[in-house]
Coordinates of C-alpha atoms in Angstrom, one line a residue:
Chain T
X165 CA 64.8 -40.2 23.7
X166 CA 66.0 -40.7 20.5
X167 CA 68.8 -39.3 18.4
X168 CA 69.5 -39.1 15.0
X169 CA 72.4 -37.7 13.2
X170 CA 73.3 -37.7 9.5
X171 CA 75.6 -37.3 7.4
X172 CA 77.2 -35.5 5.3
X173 CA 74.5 -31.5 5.2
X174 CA 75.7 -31.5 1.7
X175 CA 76.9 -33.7 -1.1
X176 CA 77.7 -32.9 -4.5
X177 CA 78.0 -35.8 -7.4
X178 CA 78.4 -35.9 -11.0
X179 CA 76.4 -36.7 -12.5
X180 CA 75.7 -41.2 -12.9
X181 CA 78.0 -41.1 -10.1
X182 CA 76.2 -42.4 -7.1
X183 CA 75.6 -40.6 -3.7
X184 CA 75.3 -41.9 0.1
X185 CA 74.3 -40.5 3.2
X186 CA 74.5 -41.9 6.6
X187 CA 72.2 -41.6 9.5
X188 CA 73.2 -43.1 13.4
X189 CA 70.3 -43.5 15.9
X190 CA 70.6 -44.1 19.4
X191 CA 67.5 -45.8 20.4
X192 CA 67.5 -49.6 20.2
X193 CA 63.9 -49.4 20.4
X194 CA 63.7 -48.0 16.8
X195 CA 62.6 -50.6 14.5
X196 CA 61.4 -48.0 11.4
X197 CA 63.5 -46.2 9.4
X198 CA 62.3 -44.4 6.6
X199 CA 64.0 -41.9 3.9
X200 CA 62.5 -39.2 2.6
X201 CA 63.4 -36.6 -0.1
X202 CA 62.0 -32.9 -0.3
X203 CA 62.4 -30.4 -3.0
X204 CA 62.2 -26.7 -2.6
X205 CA 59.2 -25.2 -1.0
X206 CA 57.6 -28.7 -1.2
X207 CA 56.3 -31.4 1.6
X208 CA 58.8 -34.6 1.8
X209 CA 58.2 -37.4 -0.2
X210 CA 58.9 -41.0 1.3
X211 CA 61.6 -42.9 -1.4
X212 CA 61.8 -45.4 0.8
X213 CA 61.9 -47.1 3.7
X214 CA 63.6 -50.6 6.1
X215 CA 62.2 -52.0 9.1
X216 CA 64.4 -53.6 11.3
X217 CA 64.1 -57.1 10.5
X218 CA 65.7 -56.5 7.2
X219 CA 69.3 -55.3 6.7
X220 CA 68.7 -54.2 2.9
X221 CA 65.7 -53.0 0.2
X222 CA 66.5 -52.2 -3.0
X223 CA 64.1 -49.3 -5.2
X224 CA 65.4 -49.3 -8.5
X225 CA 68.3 -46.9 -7.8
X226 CA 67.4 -46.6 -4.5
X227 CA 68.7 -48.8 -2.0
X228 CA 68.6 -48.5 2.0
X229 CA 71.0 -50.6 4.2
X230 CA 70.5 -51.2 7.8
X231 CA 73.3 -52.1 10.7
X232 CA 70.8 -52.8 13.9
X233 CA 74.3 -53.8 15.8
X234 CA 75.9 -50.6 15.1
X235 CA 72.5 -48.3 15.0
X236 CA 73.2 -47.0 11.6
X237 CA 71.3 -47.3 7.9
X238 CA 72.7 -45.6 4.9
X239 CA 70.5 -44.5 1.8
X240 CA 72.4 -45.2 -1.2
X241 CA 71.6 -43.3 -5.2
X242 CA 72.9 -44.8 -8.2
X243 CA 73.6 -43.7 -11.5
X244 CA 72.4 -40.2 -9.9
X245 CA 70.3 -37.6 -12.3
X246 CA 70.2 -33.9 -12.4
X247 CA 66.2 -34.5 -10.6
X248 CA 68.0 -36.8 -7.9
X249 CA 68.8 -33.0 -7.0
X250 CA 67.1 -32.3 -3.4
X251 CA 67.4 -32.3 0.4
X252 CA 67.1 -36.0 2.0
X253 CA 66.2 -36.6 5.7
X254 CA 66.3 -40.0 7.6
X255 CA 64.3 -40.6 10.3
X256 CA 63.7 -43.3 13.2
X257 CA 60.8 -44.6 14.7
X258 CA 59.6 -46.9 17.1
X259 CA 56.2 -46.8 16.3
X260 CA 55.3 -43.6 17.4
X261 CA 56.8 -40.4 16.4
X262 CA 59.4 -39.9 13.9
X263 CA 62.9 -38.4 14.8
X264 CA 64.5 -36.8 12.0
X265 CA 68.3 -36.3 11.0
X266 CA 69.2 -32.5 10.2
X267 CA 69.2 -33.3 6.4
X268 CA 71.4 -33.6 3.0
X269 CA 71.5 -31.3 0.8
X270 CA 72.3 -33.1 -2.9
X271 CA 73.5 -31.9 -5.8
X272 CA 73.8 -33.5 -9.1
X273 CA 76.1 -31.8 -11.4
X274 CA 75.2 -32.5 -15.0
Chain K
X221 CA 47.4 -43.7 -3.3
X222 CA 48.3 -42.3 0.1
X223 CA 47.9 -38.4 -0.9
X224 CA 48.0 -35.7 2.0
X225 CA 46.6 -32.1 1.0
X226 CA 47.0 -29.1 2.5
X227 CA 45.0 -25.9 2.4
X228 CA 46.4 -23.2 1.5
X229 CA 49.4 -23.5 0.0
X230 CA 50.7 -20.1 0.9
X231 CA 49.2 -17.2 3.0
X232 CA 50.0 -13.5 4.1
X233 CA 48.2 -12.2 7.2
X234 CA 48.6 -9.1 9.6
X235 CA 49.9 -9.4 12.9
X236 CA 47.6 -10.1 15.2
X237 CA 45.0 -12.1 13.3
X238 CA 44.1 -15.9 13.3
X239 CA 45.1 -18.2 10.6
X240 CA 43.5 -21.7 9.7
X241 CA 45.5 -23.9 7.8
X242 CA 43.4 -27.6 6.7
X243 CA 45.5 -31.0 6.3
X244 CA 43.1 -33.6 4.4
X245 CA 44.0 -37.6 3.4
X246 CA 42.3 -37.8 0.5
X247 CA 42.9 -41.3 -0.6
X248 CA 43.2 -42.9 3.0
X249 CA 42.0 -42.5 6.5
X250 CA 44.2 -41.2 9.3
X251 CA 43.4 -42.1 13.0
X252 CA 46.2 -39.8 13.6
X253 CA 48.0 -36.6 12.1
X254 CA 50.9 -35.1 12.6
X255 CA 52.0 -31.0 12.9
X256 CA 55.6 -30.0 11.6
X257 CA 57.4 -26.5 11.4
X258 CA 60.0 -26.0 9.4
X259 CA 62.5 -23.0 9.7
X260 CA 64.6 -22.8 6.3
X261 CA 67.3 -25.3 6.1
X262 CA 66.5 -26.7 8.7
X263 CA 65.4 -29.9 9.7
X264 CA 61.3 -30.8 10.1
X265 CA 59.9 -30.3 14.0
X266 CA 57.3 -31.5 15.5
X267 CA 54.7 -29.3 17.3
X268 CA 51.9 -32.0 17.9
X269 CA 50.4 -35.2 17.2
X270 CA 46.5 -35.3 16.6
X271 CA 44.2 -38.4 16.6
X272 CA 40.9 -38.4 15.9
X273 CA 38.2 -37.7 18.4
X274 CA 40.3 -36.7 21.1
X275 CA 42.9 -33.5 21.8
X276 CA 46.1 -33.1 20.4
X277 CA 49.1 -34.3 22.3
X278 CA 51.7 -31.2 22.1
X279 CA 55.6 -31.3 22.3
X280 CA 57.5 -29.6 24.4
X281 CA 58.0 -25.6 23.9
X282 CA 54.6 -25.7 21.7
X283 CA 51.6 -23.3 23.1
X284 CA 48.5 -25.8 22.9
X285 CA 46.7 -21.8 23.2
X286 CA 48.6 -20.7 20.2
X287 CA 48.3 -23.3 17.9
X288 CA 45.0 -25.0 18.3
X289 CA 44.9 -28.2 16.7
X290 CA 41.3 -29.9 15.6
X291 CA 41.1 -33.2 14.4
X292 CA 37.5 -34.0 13.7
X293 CA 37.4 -36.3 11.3
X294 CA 39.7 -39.2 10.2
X295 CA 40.3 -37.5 6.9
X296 CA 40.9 -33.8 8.0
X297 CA 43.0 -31.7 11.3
X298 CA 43.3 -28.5 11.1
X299 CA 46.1 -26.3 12.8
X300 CA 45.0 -22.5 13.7
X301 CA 48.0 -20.2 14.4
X302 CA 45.9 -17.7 17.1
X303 CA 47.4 -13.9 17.3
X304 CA 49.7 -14.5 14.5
X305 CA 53.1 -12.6 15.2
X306 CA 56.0 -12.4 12.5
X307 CA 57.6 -14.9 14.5
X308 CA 55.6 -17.2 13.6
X309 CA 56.1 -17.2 9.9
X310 CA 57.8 -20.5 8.7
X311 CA 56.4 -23.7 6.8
X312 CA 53.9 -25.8 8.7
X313 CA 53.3 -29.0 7.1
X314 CA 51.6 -31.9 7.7
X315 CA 51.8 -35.8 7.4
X316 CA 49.4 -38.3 8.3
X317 CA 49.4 -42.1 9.1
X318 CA 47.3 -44.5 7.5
X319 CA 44.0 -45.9 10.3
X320 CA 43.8 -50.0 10.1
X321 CA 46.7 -51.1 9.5
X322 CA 49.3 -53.3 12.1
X323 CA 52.6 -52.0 12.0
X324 CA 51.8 -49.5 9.6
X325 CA 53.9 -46.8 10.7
X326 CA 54.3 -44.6 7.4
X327 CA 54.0 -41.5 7.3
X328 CA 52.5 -39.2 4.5
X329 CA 53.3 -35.7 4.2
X330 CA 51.0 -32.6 3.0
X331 CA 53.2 -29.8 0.2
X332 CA 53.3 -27.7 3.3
X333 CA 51.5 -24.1 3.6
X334 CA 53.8 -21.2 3.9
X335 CA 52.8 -18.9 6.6
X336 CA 54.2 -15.2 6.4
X337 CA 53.1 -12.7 8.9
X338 CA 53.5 -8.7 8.5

């Protein structure tokens, strides 16, 4: 089956500074790959999200690259804010169930 | 659009009872549903998928007897945690994926329901 790994577990920026996290998946079936942030005792949020016949989509600050050839997409943050401040999973999908990375844990510093 | 509630939002129960716990698309219909746990920091799992009209597909390690999963409409599942043992406290949520659309593979996730058991 599939597995997804990401990195780094936790990242702290200052604040404007921007932030990326990695994710690696291993099957090449996997043509979904969606990010997703979640705050404290809430239910994740989809920020965004690349299908595999695209290697980039931009979101304002948010911007997702994706390697097929090397099995890896990155989530980047610009110009981060103290509310950029969450945990952020990847995950991979070929259509069926999602496989999740182990998460990021962000900080913004102000 | 694309708004996944869940009901309730937190609960306390004795050891030993049932619990129900309702996952609703208000916005969208869902031909299928998905059931997560969630230990703290931790990453999400998944217990089972649901589609409508028919009986949840469970993953491995997950009791089907223990957590009975309904999904009767295309806008509501519901997951009942059966003899409730400490345990079993952690924070189910769930997500659900939009009915009609080819290749739509999003996901939507409920604000999750905290389940504590004494």
């Amino acid at each position: 089956g599939e597995n997804v790994e990401q990195h780094p577990s936790t990242l702290s920026v200052q604040e404007g500074d921007s932030a990326v996290i990695k994710c690696t998946y291993s099957d090449s079936a996997s043509n979904y790959f969606p990010w997703y942030k979640q705050e404290l005792g809430k239910g994740p949020q989809l920020i965004i999200d690349i299908r595999s016949n695209v290697g980039e989509k931009k979101d304002q600050r948010i911007a997702v690259t994706l390697n097929k050839t090397a099995k890896h997409f990155s989530l980047h943050i610009t110009e981060t804010q103290p509310e950029d401040s969450a945990v952020y999973f990847c995950a991979a999908s070929g259509g069926g169930q999602f496989y999740f990375g182990t998460g990021t844990s962000l900080t913004v510093i102000p | 659009g694309a708004v996944v509630s869940q009901h309730p939002s937190w609960v306390i129960c004795k050891s030993g009872t049932s619990v129900k716990i309702e996952c609703r698309s208000l916005d969208f219909q869902a031909t299928t549903m998905f059931w997560y746990r969630q230990f703290p920091k931790q990453s999400l799992m998944l217990m089972a998928t649901s589609n409508e009209g028919s009986k949840a597909t469970y993953e491995q390690g997950v009791e089907k007897d223990k957590f009975l999963i309904n999904h009767a409409s295309l806008t509501l599942s519901t997951l009942t945690v059966t003899s409730a043992h400490p345990e079993d406290s952690s924070f189910y949520i769930c997500s659900a994926r939009a009915t009609g659309r080819a290749g739509a593979y999003e996901q939507y996730f409920g604000p999750g329901t905290r389940l504590t058991v004494t």
